[in-house]
PDB file of C-alpha atoms and ligand atoms in Angstrom:
ATOM      1  CA  UNK V   1     -17.410   7.881 -21.364  1.00 75.00           C
ATOM      2  CA  UNK V   2     -19.446   6.470 -18.502  1.00 83.00           C
ATOM      3  CA  UNK V   3     -22.786   7.415 -19.912  1.00 77.00           C
ATOM      4  CA  UNK V   4     -25.594   6.224 -17.782  1.00 76.00           C
ATOM      5  CA  UNK V   5     -27.397   4.807 -20.808  1.00 79.00           C
ATOM      6  CA  UNK V   6     -25.143   1.801 -20.329  1.00 89.00           C
ATOM      7  CA  UNK V   7     -24.592  -0.289 -17.220  1.00 94.00           C
ATOM      8  CA  UNK V   8     -21.305   0.811 -15.693  1.00 96.00           C
ATOM      9  CA  UNK V   9     -19.051  -1.845 -14.199  1.00 97.00           C
ATOM     10  CA  UNK V  10     -16.009  -0.566 -12.377  1.00 98.00           C
ATOM     11  CA  UNK V  11     -13.480  -2.793 -10.688  1.00 98.00           C
ATOM     12  CA  UNK V  12     -11.501  -1.696  -7.668  1.00 98.00           C
ATOM     13  CA  UNK V  13      -8.403  -3.815  -7.358  1.00 98.00           C
ATOM     14  CA  UNK V  14      -7.387  -2.229  -4.050  1.00 98.00           C
ATOM     15  CA  UNK V  15      -3.841  -3.419  -3.180  1.00 97.00           C
ATOM     16  CA  UNK V  16      -3.705  -6.287  -5.646  1.00 97.00           C
ATOM     17  CA  UNK V  17      -1.821  -7.064  -8.839  1.00 96.00           C
ATOM     18  CA  UNK V  18       1.593  -8.083 -10.121  1.00 97.00           C
ATOM     19  CA  UNK V  19       3.248  -7.298 -13.445  1.00 97.00           C
ATOM     20  CA  UNK V  20       3.006 -10.910 -14.554  1.00 97.00           C
ATOM     21  CA  UNK V  21      -0.589 -11.529 -13.433  1.00 97.00           C
ATOM     22  CA  UNK V  22      -1.738  -8.223 -14.878  1.00 97.00           C
ATOM     23  CA  UNK V  23      -0.686  -9.331 -18.369  1.00 96.00           C
ATOM     24  CA  UNK V  24      -2.732 -12.522 -18.081  1.00 96.00           C
ATOM     25  CA  UNK V  25      -5.702 -10.643 -16.610  1.00 96.00           C
ATOM     26  CA  UNK V  26      -5.614  -8.028 -19.350  1.00 95.00           C
ATOM     27  CA  UNK V  27      -5.488 -10.612 -22.141  1.00 95.00           C
ATOM     28  CA  UNK V  28      -8.509 -12.366 -20.673  1.00 96.00           C
ATOM     29  CA  UNK V  29     -10.373  -9.140 -20.006  1.00 95.00           C
ATOM     30  CA  UNK V  30      -9.871  -7.787 -23.522  1.00 94.00           C
ATOM     31  CA  UNK V  31     -10.901 -11.057 -25.113  1.00 94.00           C
ATOM     32  CA  UNK V  32     -14.014 -11.272 -22.885  1.00 94.00           C
ATOM     33  CA  UNK V  33     -14.899  -7.696 -23.781  1.00 92.00           C
ATOM     34  CA  UNK V  34     -14.492  -8.505 -27.455  1.00 91.00           C
ATOM     35  CA  UNK V  35     -16.818 -11.513 -27.086  1.00 90.00           C
ATOM     36  CA  UNK V  36     -19.486  -9.383 -25.458  1.00 89.00           C
ATOM     37  CA  UNK V  37     -18.871  -6.228 -27.471  1.00 81.00           C
ATOM     38  CA  UNK V  38     -22.550  -5.889 -28.280  1.00 79.00           C
ATOM     39  CA  UNK V  39     -23.492  -5.709 -24.590  1.00 79.00           C
ATOM     40  CA  UNK V  40     -24.806  -2.462 -23.195  1.00 87.00           C
ATOM     41  CA  UNK V  41     -22.126  -1.909 -20.588  1.00 92.00           C
ATOM     42  CA  UNK V  42     -19.048   0.185 -19.925  1.00 94.00           C
ATOM     43  CA  UNK V  43     -16.119  -1.253 -18.032  1.00 95.00           C
ATOM     44  CA  UNK V  44     -13.246   0.259 -16.115  1.00 96.00           C
ATOM     45  CA  UNK V  45     -10.864  -0.863 -13.405  1.00 97.00           C
ATOM     46  CA  UNK V  46      -9.195   1.285 -10.784  1.00 98.00           C
ATOM     47  CA  UNK V  47      -5.749  -0.255 -10.521  1.00 97.00           C
ATOM     48  CA  UNK V  48      -2.828   0.598  -8.218  1.00 98.00           C
ATOM     49  CA  UNK V  49      -1.125   3.605  -9.885  1.00 97.00           C
ATOM     50  CA  UNK V  50       2.165   1.781 -10.121  1.00 97.00           C
ATOM     51  CA  UNK V  51       0.599  -0.394 -12.848  1.00 97.00           C
ATOM     52  CA  UNK V  52      -0.939   2.442 -14.882  1.00 96.00           C
ATOM     53  CA  UNK V  53       2.048   2.499 -17.237  1.00 96.00           C
ATOM     54  CA  UNK V  54       1.836  -1.236 -17.843  1.00 95.00           C
ATOM     55  CA  UNK V  55      -1.799  -0.887 -18.904  1.00 95.00           C
ATOM     56  CA  UNK V  56      -1.593   2.450 -20.716  1.00 93.00           C
ATOM     57  CA  UNK V  57       1.425   1.403 -22.779  1.00 91.00           C
ATOM     58  CA  UNK V  58      -0.825  -1.051 -24.645  1.00 86.00           C
ATOM     59  CA  UNK V  59      -2.562   0.203 -27.722  1.00 80.00           C
ATOM     60  CA  UNK V  60      -5.369  -2.358 -27.651  1.00 86.00           C
ATOM     61  CA  UNK V  61      -7.371  -1.254 -24.612  1.00 86.00           C
ATOM     62  CA  UNK V  62     -10.325  -0.402 -26.845  1.00 85.00           C
ATOM     63  CA  UNK V  63     -13.346   0.709 -24.862  1.00 88.00           C
ATOM     64  CA  UNK V  64     -11.869  -0.371 -21.532  1.00 92.00           C
ATOM     65  CA  UNK V  65     -11.318   2.571 -19.160  1.00 95.00           C
ATOM     66  CA  UNK V  66      -8.255   2.786 -16.998  1.00 96.00           C
ATOM     67  CA  UNK V  67      -8.622   4.331 -13.560  1.00 97.00           C
ATOM     68  CA  UNK V  68      -6.790   5.097 -10.327  1.00 98.00           C
ATOM     69  CA  UNK V  69      -7.823   4.480  -6.734  1.00 98.00           C
ATOM     70  CA  UNK V  70      -6.534   7.715  -5.294  1.00 98.00           C
ATOM     71  CA  UNK V  71      -4.965  11.051  -6.164  1.00 98.00           C
ATOM     72  CA  UNK V  72      -2.968  13.599  -4.184  1.00 98.00           C
ATOM     73  CA  UNK V  73      -4.834  16.421  -2.492  1.00 98.00           C
ATOM     74  CA  UNK V  74      -2.234  18.799  -3.957  1.00 98.00           C
ATOM     75  CA  UNK V  75      -2.406  19.732  -7.613  1.00 97.00           C
ATOM     76  CA  UNK V  76       1.051  21.256  -7.998  1.00 95.00           C
ATOM     77  CA  UNK V  77       4.320  19.397  -8.163  1.00 96.00           C
ATOM     78  CA  UNK V  78       6.354  19.740  -5.009  1.00 96.00           C
ATOM     79  CA  UNK V  79       7.589  18.294  -1.757  1.00 98.00           C
ATOM     80  CA  UNK V  80       4.883  15.668  -1.158  1.00 97.00           C
ATOM     81  CA  UNK V  81       6.879  12.473  -0.872  1.00 97.00           C
ATOM     82  CA  UNK V  82       4.993   9.424  -2.043  1.00 96.00           C
ATOM     83  CA  UNK V  83       2.120  11.335  -3.629  1.00 97.00           C
ATOM     84  CA  UNK V  84       0.835  11.290  -7.215  1.00 98.00           C
ATOM     85  CA  UNK V  85      -1.090  14.260  -8.569  1.00 98.00           C
ATOM     86  CA  UNK V  86      -3.866  14.388 -11.163  1.00 98.00           C
ATOM     87  CA  UNK V  87      -1.521  15.661 -13.892  1.00 97.00           C
ATOM     88  CA  UNK V  88       0.614  12.552 -13.448  1.00 97.00           C
ATOM     89  CA  UNK V  89      -2.422  10.269 -13.638  1.00 97.00           C
ATOM     90  CA  UNK V  90      -3.490  11.970 -16.851  1.00 97.00           C
ATOM     91  CA  UNK V  91      -0.146  11.155 -18.490  1.00 96.00           C
ATOM     92  CA  UNK V  92      -0.965   7.465 -18.147  1.00 95.00           C
ATOM     93  CA  UNK V  93      -4.364   7.533 -19.761  1.00 92.00           C
ATOM     94  CA  UNK V  94      -6.210   7.531 -16.494  1.00 96.00           C
ATOM     95  CA  UNK V  95      -9.854   8.300 -17.273  1.00 96.00           C
ATOM     96  CA  UNK V  96     -11.286   8.221 -13.755  1.00 98.00           C
ATOM     97  CA  UNK V  97     -10.185   7.965 -10.151  1.00 98.00           C
ATOM     98  CA  UNK V  98     -11.938   6.782  -7.026  1.00 98.00           C
ATOM     99  CA  UNK V  99     -12.031   9.408  -4.267  1.00 98.00           C
ATOM    100  CA  UNK V 100     -13.312   8.996  -0.741  1.00 97.00           C
ATOM    101  CA  UNK V 101     -13.341   5.223  -0.604  1.00 98.00           C
ATOM    102  CA  UNK V 102     -14.159   4.167   2.957  1.00 97.00           C
ATOM    103  CA  UNK V 103     -10.744   2.517   3.287  1.00 97.00           C
ATOM    104  CA  UNK V 104      -9.065   5.842   2.472  1.00 97.00           C
ATOM    105  CA  UNK V 105     -11.359   7.617   4.911  1.00 97.00           C
ATOM    106  CA  UNK V 106     -10.547   5.058   7.622  1.00 96.00           C
ATOM    107  CA  UNK V 107      -6.799   4.493   7.204  1.00 97.00           C
ATOM    108  CA  UNK V 108      -5.782   7.895   5.822  1.00 96.00           C
ATOM    109  CA  UNK V 109      -8.316  10.058   7.627  1.00 96.00           C
ATOM    110  CA  UNK V 110      -9.759  11.524   4.466  1.00 96.00           C
ATOM    111  CA  UNK V 111     -12.506  13.994   5.226  1.00 98.00           C
ATOM    112  CA  UNK V 112     -15.256  15.215   2.920  1.00 98.00           C
ATOM    113  CA  UNK V 113     -13.185  18.395   2.410  1.00 98.00           C
ATOM    114  CA  UNK V 114     -10.187  16.357   1.233  1.00 98.00           C
ATOM    115  CA  UNK V 115     -12.410  14.214  -0.973  1.00 98.00           C
ATOM    116  CA  UNK V 116     -13.857  17.345  -2.620  1.00 98.00           C
ATOM    117  CA  UNK V 117     -10.391  18.887  -3.069  1.00 98.00           C
ATOM    118  CA  UNK V 118      -9.170  15.728  -4.781  1.00 98.00           C
ATOM    119  CA  UNK V 119     -12.260  15.619  -6.991  1.00 98.00           C
ATOM    120  CA  UNK V 120     -11.693  19.240  -8.009  1.00 98.00           C
ATOM    121  CA  UNK V 121      -8.076  18.543  -9.022  1.00 98.00           C
ATOM    122  CA  UNK V 122      -9.165  15.542 -11.065  1.00 98.00           C
ATOM    123  CA  UNK V 123     -11.864  17.583 -12.817  1.00 98.00           C
ATOM    124  CA  UNK V 124      -9.326  20.282 -13.651  1.00 98.00           C
ATOM    125  CA  UNK V 125      -7.365  17.595 -15.510  1.00 98.00           C
ATOM    126  CA  UNK V 126     -10.427  16.138 -17.222  1.00 97.00           C
ATOM    127  CA  UNK V 127     -10.403  12.978 -15.103  1.00 98.00           C
ATOM    128  CA  UNK V 128     -13.768  11.747 -13.804  1.00 98.00           C
ATOM    129  CA  UNK V 129     -13.976  11.521  -9.994  1.00 98.00           C
ATOM    130  CA  UNK V 130     -15.822   8.475  -8.700  1.00 98.00           C
ATOM    131  CA  UNK V 131     -16.955   9.778  -5.332  1.00 98.00           C
ATOM    132  CA  UNK V 132     -17.710   7.129  -2.691  1.00 98.00           C
ATOM    133  CA  UNK V 133     -20.134   7.620   0.171  1.00 98.00           C
ATOM    134  CA  UNK V 134     -21.702   5.222   2.627  1.00 98.00           C
ATOM    135  CA  UNK V 135     -22.643   4.625   6.239  1.00 97.00           C
ATOM    136  CA  UNK V 136     -21.112   2.224   8.750  1.00 96.00           C
ATOM    137  CA  UNK V 137     -22.852  -0.595  10.592  1.00 96.00           C
ATOM    138  CA  UNK V 138     -23.656   1.547  13.607  1.00 96.00           C
ATOM    139  CA  UNK V 139     -25.326   4.247  11.546  1.00 97.00           C
ATOM    140  CA  UNK V 140     -27.362   1.624   9.706  1.00 96.00           C
ATOM    141  CA  UNK V 141     -28.466   0.007  12.979  1.00 96.00           C
ATOM    142  CA  UNK V 142     -29.358   3.400  14.457  1.00 97.00           C
ATOM    143  CA  UNK V 143     -31.513   4.238  11.468  1.00 96.00           C
ATOM    144  CA  UNK V 144     -29.158   7.102  10.706  1.00 97.00           C
ATOM    145  CA  UNK V 145     -27.844   5.872   7.350  1.00 97.00           C
ATOM    146  CA  UNK V 146     -29.870   8.232   5.156  1.00 97.00           C
ATOM    147  CA  UNK V 147     -29.007  11.239   7.279  1.00 97.00           C
ATOM    148  CA  UNK V 148     -25.298  10.343   7.313  1.00 98.00           C
ATOM    149  CA  UNK V 149     -24.994   9.746   3.568  1.00 98.00           C
ATOM    150  CA  UNK V 150     -27.034  12.862   2.787  1.00 98.00           C
ATOM    151  CA  UNK V 151     -24.619  14.903   4.872  1.00 97.00           C
ATOM    152  CA  UNK V 152     -21.620  13.418   3.082  1.00 98.00           C
ATOM    153  CA  UNK V 153     -23.069  14.180  -0.334  1.00 98.00           C
ATOM    154  CA  UNK V 154     -24.282  17.668   0.620  1.00 98.00           C
ATOM    155  CA  UNK V 155     -20.891  18.641   1.939  1.00 98.00           C
ATOM    156  CA  UNK V 156     -18.938  17.213  -1.000  1.00 98.00           C
ATOM    157  CA  UNK V 157     -21.321  18.706  -3.579  1.00 98.00           C
ATOM    158  CA  UNK V 158     -21.236  22.159  -2.051  1.00 98.00           C
ATOM    159  CA  UNK V 159     -17.423  22.115  -2.171  1.00 98.00           C
ATOM    160  CA  UNK V 160     -17.339  20.946  -5.787  1.00 98.00           C
ATOM    161  CA  UNK V 161     -20.145  23.209  -6.977  1.00 97.00           C
ATOM    162  CA  UNK V 162     -23.203  22.615  -9.179  1.00 97.00           C
ATOM    163  CA  UNK V 163     -21.424  22.932 -12.530  1.00 96.00           C
ATOM    164  CA  UNK V 164     -18.536  20.589 -11.847  1.00 97.00           C
ATOM    165  CA  UNK V 165     -20.646  18.046  -9.992  1.00 97.00           C
ATOM    166  CA  UNK V 166     -22.281  17.147 -13.322  1.00 97.00           C
ATOM    167  CA  UNK V 167     -19.008  15.527 -14.379  1.00 97.00           C
ATOM    168  CA  UNK V 168     -18.753  13.267 -11.312  1.00 97.00           C
ATOM    169  CA  UNK V 169     -19.948   9.737 -10.675  1.00 98.00           C
ATOM    170  CA  UNK V 170     -21.124   8.595  -7.243  1.00 98.00           C
ATOM    171  CA  UNK V 171     -20.928   5.208  -5.593  1.00 98.00           C
ATOM    172  CA  UNK V 172     -23.041   4.311  -2.589  1.00 98.00           C
ATOM    173  CA  UNK V 173     -20.975   1.803  -0.658  1.00 98.00           C
ATOM    174  CA  UNK V 174     -22.307   0.852   2.789  1.00 98.00           C
ATOM    175  CA  UNK V 175     -19.115   0.205   4.745  1.00 97.00           C
ATOM    176  CA  UNK V 176     -20.493  -2.926   6.390  1.00 96.00           C
ATOM    177  CA  UNK V 177     -21.160  -4.437   2.959  1.00 97.00           C
ATOM    178  CA  UNK V 178     -17.613  -3.942   1.669  1.00 97.00           C
ATOM    179  CA  UNK V 179     -15.672  -7.195   1.519  1.00 95.00           C
ATOM    180  CA  UNK V 180     -18.081  -8.840   3.968  1.00 96.00           C
ATOM    181  CA  UNK V 181     -20.172 -10.915   1.569  1.00 95.00           C
ATOM    182  CA  UNK V 182     -23.225  -9.107   3.026  1.00 95.00           C
ATOM    183  CA  UNK V 183     -24.716  -7.211   0.137  1.00 96.00           C
ATOM    184  CA  UNK V 184     -27.198  -4.480   1.096  1.00 96.00           C
ATOM    185  CA  UNK V 185     -30.896  -5.315   0.792  1.00 96.00           C
ATOM    186  CA  UNK V 186     -32.427  -4.281  -2.498  1.00 96.00           C
ATOM    187  CA  UNK V 187     -34.871  -2.021  -0.639  1.00 96.00           C
ATOM    188  CA  UNK V 188     -31.983  -0.234   1.125  1.00 97.00           C
ATOM    189  CA  UNK V 189     -30.085   0.231  -2.124  1.00 98.00           C
ATOM    190  CA  UNK V 190     -33.238   1.563  -3.755  1.00 98.00           C
ATOM    191  CA  UNK V 191     -33.926   3.938  -0.883  1.00 97.00           C
ATOM    192  CA  UNK V 192     -30.405   5.364  -0.745  1.00 98.00           C
ATOM    193  CA  UNK V 193     -30.124   5.785  -4.493  1.00 98.00           C
ATOM    194  CA  UNK V 194     -33.419   7.628  -4.508  1.00 98.00           C
ATOM    195  CA  UNK V 195     -32.149   9.874  -1.726  1.00 98.00           C
ATOM    196  CA  UNK V 196     -28.995  10.589  -3.742  1.00 98.00           C
ATOM    197  CA  UNK V 197     -30.939  11.272  -6.929  1.00 97.00           C
ATOM    198  CA  UNK V 198     -33.382  13.560  -5.129  1.00 97.00           C
ATOM    199  CA  UNK V 199     -30.576  15.470  -3.505  1.00 97.00           C
ATOM    200  CA  UNK V 200     -28.818  15.950  -6.854  1.00 97.00           C
ATOM    201  CA  UNK V 201     -32.096  17.124  -8.390  1.00 96.00           C
ATOM    202  CA  UNK V 202     -32.367  19.787  -5.743  1.00 96.00           C
ATOM    203  CA  UNK V 203     -28.701  20.731  -6.074  1.00 97.00           C
ATOM    204  CA  UNK V 204     -28.666  21.027  -9.865  1.00 96.00           C
ATOM    205  CA  UNK V 205     -31.556  20.630 -12.253  1.00 90.00           C
ATOM    206  CA  UNK V 206     -33.627  17.526 -12.740  1.00 91.00           C
ATOM    207  CA  UNK V 207     -32.265  16.549 -16.173  1.00 92.00           C
ATOM    208  CA  UNK V 208     -28.638  17.024 -15.221  1.00 94.00           C
ATOM    209  CA  UNK V 209     -29.165  15.110 -11.992  1.00 96.00           C
ATOM    210  CA  UNK V 210     -30.695  12.287 -13.956  1.00 95.00           C
ATOM    211  CA  UNK V 211     -27.541  12.035 -16.100  1.00 95.00           C
ATOM    212  CA  UNK V 212     -25.163  11.525 -13.171  1.00 96.00           C
ATOM    213  CA  UNK V 213     -24.346   7.825 -12.822  1.00 97.00           C
ATOM    214  CA  UNK V 214     -25.009   6.350  -9.382  1.00 97.00           C
ATOM    215  CA  UNK V 215     -23.267   3.067  -8.653  1.00 98.00           C
ATOM    216  CA  UNK V 216     -23.694   0.583  -5.837  1.00 98.00           C
ATOM    217  CA  UNK V 217     -20.683  -1.093  -4.233  1.00 98.00           C
ATOM    218  CA  UNK V 218     -20.286  -3.674  -1.461  1.00 98.00           C
ATOM    219  CA  UNK V 219     -19.998  -7.442  -2.011  1.00 97.00           C
ATOM    220  CA  UNK V 220     -21.157  -7.277  -5.613  1.00 98.00           C
ATOM    221  CA  UNK V 221     -20.626 -10.629  -7.336  1.00 97.00           C
ATOM    222  CA  UNK V 222     -21.511 -12.326 -10.599  1.00 96.00           C
ATOM    223  CA  UNK V 223     -24.429 -13.907  -8.708  1.00 96.00           C
ATOM    224  CA  UNK V 224     -26.107 -10.767  -7.378  1.00 96.00           C
ATOM    225  CA  UNK V 225     -25.106  -8.182 -10.003  1.00 97.00           C
ATOM    226  CA  UNK V 226     -28.209  -8.511 -12.164  1.00 96.00           C
ATOM    227  CA  UNK V 227     -30.719  -7.802  -9.412  1.00 96.00           C
ATOM    228  CA  UNK V 228     -28.571  -4.878  -8.216  1.00 97.00           C
ATOM    229  CA  UNK V 229     -28.307  -3.193 -11.610  1.00 96.00           C
ATOM    230  CA  UNK V 230     -32.036  -3.676 -12.167  1.00 95.00           C
ATOM    231  CA  UNK V 231     -32.789  -1.653  -9.053  1.00 96.00           C
ATOM    232  CA  UNK V 232     -34.268   1.770  -9.717  1.00 96.00           C
ATOM    233  CA  UNK V 233     -31.697   4.587  -9.886  1.00 96.00           C
ATOM    234  CA  UNK V 234     -28.757   2.155  -9.944  1.00 97.00           C
ATOM    235  CA  UNK V 235     -26.631   2.813 -13.023  1.00 96.00           C
ATOM    236  CA  UNK V 236     -23.869   0.353 -12.333  1.00 97.00           C
ATOM    237  CA  UNK V 237     -21.624  -1.278  -9.783  1.00 98.00           C
ATOM    238  CA  UNK V 238     -18.274  -0.789  -8.078  1.00 98.00           C
ATOM    239  CA  UNK V 239     -16.727  -4.207  -7.596  1.00 98.00           C
ATOM    240  CA  UNK V 240     -13.857  -4.978  -5.238  1.00 98.00           C
ATOM    241  CA  UNK V 241     -13.071  -8.623  -4.483  1.00 97.00           C
ATOM    242  CA  UNK V 242     -14.845 -10.006  -7.539  1.00 98.00           C
ATOM    243  CA  UNK V 243     -12.810  -7.773  -9.879  1.00 98.00           C
ATOM    244  CA  UNK V 244      -9.334  -9.081  -9.102  1.00 97.00           C
ATOM    245  CA  UNK V 245      -9.766 -12.354 -10.959  1.00 96.00           C
ATOM    246  CA  UNK V 246     -11.173 -12.771 -14.435  1.00 97.00           C
ATOM    247  CA  UNK V 247     -12.887 -15.938 -13.285  1.00 96.00           C
ATOM    248  CA  UNK V 248     -15.409 -13.861 -11.358  1.00 97.00           C
ATOM    249  CA  UNK V 249     -15.080 -10.524 -13.159  1.00 97.00           C
ATOM    250  CA  UNK V 250     -15.512 -12.189 -16.557  1.00 96.00           C
ATOM    251  CA  UNK V 251     -18.731 -13.880 -15.422  1.00 96.00           C
ATOM    252  CA  UNK V 252     -19.966 -10.663 -13.905  1.00 96.00           C
ATOM    253  CA  UNK V 253     -19.380  -8.770 -17.161  1.00 96.00           C
ATOM    254  CA  UNK V 254     -21.075 -11.497 -19.165  1.00 94.00           C
ATOM    255  CA  UNK V 255     -24.097 -11.437 -16.875  1.00 94.00           C
ATOM    256  CA  UNK V 256     -24.359  -7.667 -17.062  1.00 94.00           C
ATOM    257  CA  UNK V 257     -24.105  -7.661 -20.822  1.00 90.00           C
ATOM    258  CA  UNK V 258     -26.845 -10.282 -21.016  1.00 80.00           C
ATOM    259  CA  UNK V 259     -24.539 -12.749 -22.697  1.00 50.00           C
ATOM    260  CA  UNK V 260     -24.646 -15.768 -20.445  1.00 48.00           C
ATOM    261  CA  UNK V 261     -22.264 -18.492 -21.533  1.00 44.00           C
TER     262      UNK V 261
HETATM  263  P1  LIG H 301     -16.137  -5.526  -2.372  1.00 73.15           P
HETATM  264  O1  LIG H 301     -15.436  -4.074  -2.386  1.00 73.15           O
HETATM  265  O2  LIG H 301     -16.796  -5.709  -3.714  1.00 73.15           O
HETATM  266  O3  LIG H 301     -14.996  -6.486  -2.170  1.00 73.15           O
HETATM  267  O4  LIG H 301     -17.109  -5.522  -1.266  1.00 73.15           O
HETATM  268  C1  LIG H 301     -16.086  -2.978  -2.936  1.00 73.15           C
HETATM  269  C2  LIG H 301     -15.223  -1.751  -2.792  1.00 73.15           C
HETATM  270  O5  LIG H 301     -14.573  -1.618  -1.752  1.00 73.15           O
HETATM  271  O6  LIG H 301     -15.194  -0.885  -3.661  1.00 73.15           O
END
């Protein structure tokens, strides 16, 4: 799954959803995906874990990938009230999990060490970590974005190691672009994705680095998705706001698959 030959579209529902709305969403999503089944894309949504059972209990998910938004930094069962470990996610068909989203870094003080620990636990369970990195407004204005993101990736990669890193996906999400409607300039996306690719090439070998999907996230919509995914070294998108309703997510998927309606 998530081969970079196809355009990867991953939704991040954040704290959204309800049992009733999820049913409607899922019906619409599966029928849209059936309509555009010939499209060269792969689709997944990171949903709140409380809904994983609702989704995984269906037998008709087809090629749609179910994902989580977070995982515990502890792998063993134990006295960690409120936490959900990777083994639990696996039981509910969870194929990938976001780690290191800027909202988790901000509100839950997740460091690069914690992000790498979580990624390692996911990998041990065969779940793909979707590792998020990205600079804030200040770093961008100070011309320090490349340096900051490089440091994040270097630190996380060295803690995960060159073998296991090949099974990860990365998302470059400039913090100032998330939920703001201000998508990053194409030239900035291109530059940062090249930086990420070059770093991975130096960390592992060139071919393996080329196979690691690099996504862009931050105010992606059905309107701007095409130019983003056509940018060099961009293998897909991580979509927040536009993924919570099929009105926008459906259009976005159709645009990506080249099937405009
Ligand atoms: P956004 O969120 O698409 O609403 O900007 C992206 C994300 O936070 O992953």
